[in-house]
mmCIF file of C-alpha atoms in Angstrom:
data_model
loop_
_atom_site.group_PDB
_atom_site.id
_atom_site.type_symbol
_atom_site.label_atom_id
_atom_site.label_comp_id
_atom_site.label_asym_id
_atom_site.label_seq_id
_atom_site.Cartn_x
_atom_site.Cartn_y
_atom_site.Cartn_z
ATOM 1 C CA MET A 23 -21.536 24.164 -19.841
ATOM 2 C CA SER A 24 -18.847 21.151 -18.595
ATOM 3 C CA ILE A 25 -15.834 20.591 -19.930
ATOM 4 C CA ASN A 26 -13.993 17.014 -21.390
ATOM 5 C CA LYS A 27 -10.504 16.012 -20.666
ATOM 6 C CA VAL A 28 -9.908 12.488 -21.152
ATOM 7 C CA PHE A 29 -6.743 10.329 -19.342
ATOM 8 C CA SER A 30 -5.256 6.691 -19.615
ATOM 9 C CA LEU A 31 -4.862 4.799 -16.385
ATOM 10 C CA VAL A 32 -3.114 1.565 -16.548
ATOM 11 C CA MET A 33 -2.662 -1.234 -14.540
ATOM 12 C CA VAL A 34 0.520 -3.181 -14.240
ATOM 13 C CA ARG A 35 -0.308 -6.693 -12.863
ATOM 14 C CA LYS A 36 1.125 -9.606 -12.099
ATOM 15 C CA GLU A 37 -0.830 -12.910 -10.784
ATOM 16 C CA THR A 38 -0.306 -11.336 -7.328
ATOM 17 C CA GLU A 39 0.887 -8.656 -7.433
ATOM 18 C CA ILE A 40 0.097 -4.853 -8.951
ATOM 19 C CA LEU A 41 2.921 -2.333 -9.467
ATOM 20 C CA LEU A 42 1.627 0.906 -8.195
ATOM 21 C CA GLY A 43 3.496 4.817 -8.297
ATOM 22 C CA LEU A 44 3.447 6.644 -5.753
ATOM 23 C CA LYS A 45 2.684 10.516 -6.682
ATOM 24 C CA LEU A 46 5.565 13.010 -6.551
ATOM 25 C CA ARG A 47 4.315 16.112 -7.919
ATOM 26 C CA GLY A 48 1.283 17.371 -9.702
ATOM 27 C CA PHE A 49 -3.362 16.577 -9.190
ATOM 28 C CA GLY A 50 -3.302 13.762 -6.798
ATOM 29 C CA ILE A 51 0.168 14.207 -5.593
ATOM 30 C CA GLY A 52 1.026 11.965 -2.430
ATOM 31 C CA LYS A 53 -1.607 9.342 -2.950
ATOM 32 C CA TRP A 54 -0.846 5.201 -4.849
ATOM 33 C CA ASN A 55 -1.888 4.969 -8.508
ATOM 34 C CA GLY A 56 -1.986 3.005 -12.108
ATOM 35 C CA PHE A 57 0.293 5.133 -14.442
ATOM 36 C CA GLY A 58 -1.689 7.077 -16.927
ATOM 37 C CA GLY A 59 -2.502 10.897 -18.172
ATOM 38 C CA LYS A 60 -3.994 12.949 -20.354
ATOM 39 C CA LEU A 61 -4.233 12.185 -23.910
ATOM 40 C CA GLU A 62 -2.762 13.937 -26.247
ATOM 41 C CA PRO A 63 -3.964 15.806 -29.442
ATOM 42 C CA ASN A 64 -4.218 12.294 -32.909
ATOM 43 C CA GLU A 65 -2.582 10.632 -30.326
ATOM 44 C CA THR A 66 -5.702 7.613 -29.532
ATOM 45 C CA ILE A 67 -6.528 6.449 -25.858
ATOM 46 C CA HIS A 68 -4.131 2.867 -26.525
ATOM 47 C CA GLU A 69 -1.096 5.041 -27.424
ATOM 48 C CA CYS A 70 -1.593 7.050 -25.000
ATOM 49 C CA ALA A 71 -1.703 4.657 -22.276
ATOM 50 C CA LEU A 72 2.075 2.752 -23.808
ATOM 51 C CA ARG A 73 3.388 6.647 -23.615
ATOM 52 C CA GLU A 74 2.363 7.276 -20.246
ATOM 53 C CA LEU A 75 3.451 4.501 -18.651
ATOM 54 C CA LYS A 76 6.532 4.434 -20.270
ATOM 55 C CA GLU A 77 7.494 8.154 -19.912
ATOM 56 C CA GLU A 78 6.058 7.125 -15.680
ATOM 57 C CA CYS A 79 8.210 3.487 -14.984
ATOM 58 C CA GLY A 80 9.726 2.622 -17.958
ATOM 59 C CA LEU A 81 7.750 -0.062 -19.452
ATOM 60 C CA ILE A 82 6.340 -0.825 -22.119
ATOM 61 C CA ALA A 83 2.881 -3.291 -22.046
ATOM 62 C CA LYS A 84 2.755 -5.477 -24.278
ATOM 63 C CA ASP A 85 -0.491 -6.288 -24.350
ATOM 64 C CA LEU A 86 -3.550 -4.218 -22.715
ATOM 65 C CA ARG A 87 -6.985 -4.419 -22.181
ATOM 66 C CA LYS A 88 -9.077 -2.451 -21.798
ATOM 67 C CA ILE A 89 -11.011 -2.644 -18.247
ATOM 68 C CA GLY A 90 -13.383 -0.278 -17.535
ATOM 69 C CA ILE A 91 -14.302 3.518 -17.737
ATOM 70 C CA LEU A 92 -14.554 5.718 -14.813
ATOM 71 C CA GLU A 93 -16.153 9.059 -14.936
ATOM 72 C CA PHE A 94 -14.721 12.169 -12.372
ATOM 73 C CA GLU A 95 -16.265 15.119 -11.323
ATOM 74 C CA PHE A 96 -15.593 18.059 -8.691
ATOM 75 C CA GLU A 97 -17.965 20.242 -6.552
ATOM 76 C CA ASN A 98 -18.137 23.407 -8.237
ATOM 77 C CA ASP A 99 -16.014 22.239 -11.124
ATOM 78 C CA PRO A 100 -17.223 22.446 -14.417
ATOM 79 C CA VAL A 101 -14.063 19.586 -16.056
ATOM 80 C CA LEU A 102 -15.618 16.224 -16.760
ATOM 81 C CA LEU A 103 -12.731 13.767 -16.324
ATOM 82 C CA GLU A 104 -12.581 10.497 -18.330
ATOM 83 C CA VAL A 105 -10.816 7.588 -17.552
ATOM 84 C CA HIS A 106 -10.155 4.692 -19.655
ATOM 85 C CA VAL A 107 -8.627 2.110 -17.537
ATOM 86 C CA PHE A 108 -6.169 -0.261 -18.348
ATOM 87 C CA ASP A 109 -4.375 -3.556 -17.364
ATOM 88 C CA THR A 110 -1.391 -5.632 -18.281
ATOM 89 C CA PHE A 111 0.425 -8.747 -17.556
ATOM 90 C CA ASP A 112 2.446 -8.662 -20.624
ATOM 91 C CA PHE A 113 4.756 -5.979 -20.061
ATOM 92 C CA GLU A 114 8.935 -5.298 -20.599
ATOM 93 C CA GLY A 115 11.514 -3.422 -19.356
ATOM 94 C CA ASN A 116 13.081 -1.935 -16.790
ATOM 95 C CA ILE A 117 11.134 -0.032 -13.559
ATOM 96 C CA ILE A 118 12.380 3.217 -13.594
ATOM 97 C CA ASN A 119 11.826 6.369 -10.941
ATOM 98 C CA THR A 120 10.381 9.577 -12.279
ATOM 99 C CA ASP A 121 9.897 13.125 -11.646
ATOM 100 C CA GLU A 122 6.472 12.250 -11.331
ATOM 101 C CA MET A 123 6.220 8.516 -9.897
ATOM 102 C CA LYS A 124 7.779 6.016 -7.744
ATOM 103 C CA PRO A 125 6.859 2.517 -9.020
ATOM 104 C CA LYS A 126 6.538 -0.154 -6.141
ATOM 105 C CA TRP A 127 4.889 -3.688 -6.079
ATOM 106 C CA PHE A 128 2.400 -5.299 -3.827
ATOM 107 C CA ASN A 129 1.507 -7.801 -3.031
ATOM 108 C CA LEU A 130 -2.948 -8.232 -3.854
ATOM 109 C CA SER A 131 -3.598 -8.353 0.227
ATOM 110 C CA ASP A 132 -1.317 -5.624 0.744
ATOM 111 C CA ILE A 133 -2.469 -2.924 -1.430
ATOM 112 C CA PRO A 134 -2.141 0.665 0.407
ATOM 113 C CA TYR A 135 -6.006 2.025 -0.008
ATOM 114 C CA GLN A 136 -5.675 4.482 2.709
ATOM 115 C CA LYS A 137 -3.235 6.112 -0.004
ATOM 116 C CA MET A 138 -5.197 5.707 -2.770
ATOM 117 C CA TRP A 139 -7.986 7.892 -4.548
ATOM 118 C CA PRO A 140 -11.246 6.262 -2.194
ATOM 119 C CA ASN A 141 -13.322 4.737 -5.966
ATOM 120 C CA ASN A 142 -9.930 2.517 -6.527
ATOM 121 C CA SER A 143 -11.309 0.295 -3.010
ATOM 122 C CA LEU A 144 -14.969 0.292 -4.781
ATOM 123 C CA TRP A 145 -13.494 -0.839 -8.772
ATOM 124 C CA PHE A 146 -10.342 -2.545 -8.243
ATOM 125 C CA PRO A 147 -12.424 -5.666 -7.473
ATOM 126 C CA TYR A 148 -14.022 -6.023 -10.847
ATOM 127 C CA MET A 149 -10.578 -5.108 -12.420
ATOM 128 C CA PHE A 150 -9.412 -8.375 -10.136
ATOM 129 C CA LYS A 151 -12.300 -10.603 -11.144
ATOM 130 C CA GLY A 152 -12.156 -9.441 -14.520
ATOM 131 C CA VAL A 153 -15.303 -8.250 -14.989
ATOM 132 C CA PRO A 154 -15.409 -5.180 -17.273
ATOM 133 C CA PHE A 155 -16.844 -1.864 -15.548
ATOM 134 C CA LYS A 156 -18.105 1.622 -15.938
ATOM 135 C CA GLY A 157 -18.653 3.790 -13.316
ATOM 136 C CA TYR A 158 -19.330 7.610 -12.323
ATOM 137 C CA PHE A 159 -17.772 8.759 -9.150
ATOM 138 C CA LEU A 160 -18.938 13.450 -7.831
ATOM 139 C CA TYR A 161 -15.699 14.482 -5.401
ATOM 140 C CA ARG A 162 -15.546 16.757 -3.055
ATOM 141 C CA GLY A 163 -12.262 17.841 -2.101
ATOM 142 C CA GLU A 164 -9.894 14.475 -3.007
ATOM 143 C CA ASP A 165 -10.957 12.505 -0.219
ATOM 144 C CA LEU A 166 -14.654 12.088 -0.394
ATOM 145 C CA ILE A 167 -16.741 10.251 -2.461
ATOM 146 C CA LEU A 168 -20.289 12.696 -2.605
ATOM 147 C CA LYS A 169 -22.156 10.204 -4.928
ATOM 148 C CA TYR A 170 -21.743 7.401 -7.306
ATOM 149 C CA LYS A 171 -22.165 4.826 -9.598
ATOM 150 C CA LEU A 172 -21.067 1.217 -10.550
ATOM 151 C CA GLU A 173 -21.772 -1.277 -12.718
ATOM 152 C CA GLU A 174 -20.595 -4.521 -14.797
ATOM 153 C CA VAL A 175 -20.779 -3.681 -18.349
ATOM 154 C CA ALA A 176 -20.181 -5.579 -21.456
ATOM 155 C CA GLU A 177 -16.349 -6.503 -22.709
ATOM 156 C CA PHE A 178 -14.435 -3.420 -24.277
ATOM 157 C CA PRO A 179 -13.152 -3.761 -28.012
ATOM 158 C CA LEU A 180 -9.585 -4.898 -28.298
ATOM 159 C CA CYS A 181 -7.154 -2.762 -28.388
#
């Protein structure tokens, strides 16, 4: 029997740059990633995405676009992680370091894929083209994808 856990992930973007955060503690420590976290009780996934973005880097998204849904399983672990991926080009506030994340802008040609979850290099091209996607990844540990499926899907409802 699998247990589902739902998460948000927000990718903050400019035309030629993306804001990533270096994870300083917890799951995925030492990896660059977008900003997000676990859905709280009585919270929509959109509210979760806005809250986590503000908590982890200080920014407030003015407009979030749902771009993907990713499911992750880890070998010998009954938990299925369901991650709702958003991106935004419209945000305000000042970027701050937090005890969980150290944010940094990267040029799209200099994304540190070798220091990220391996799945990012597979679904980022969909996001950069503005193509909605759905994916499934089975991992052994944090660095080896045993199998995956990634596909384009119809538009997600607006948030």
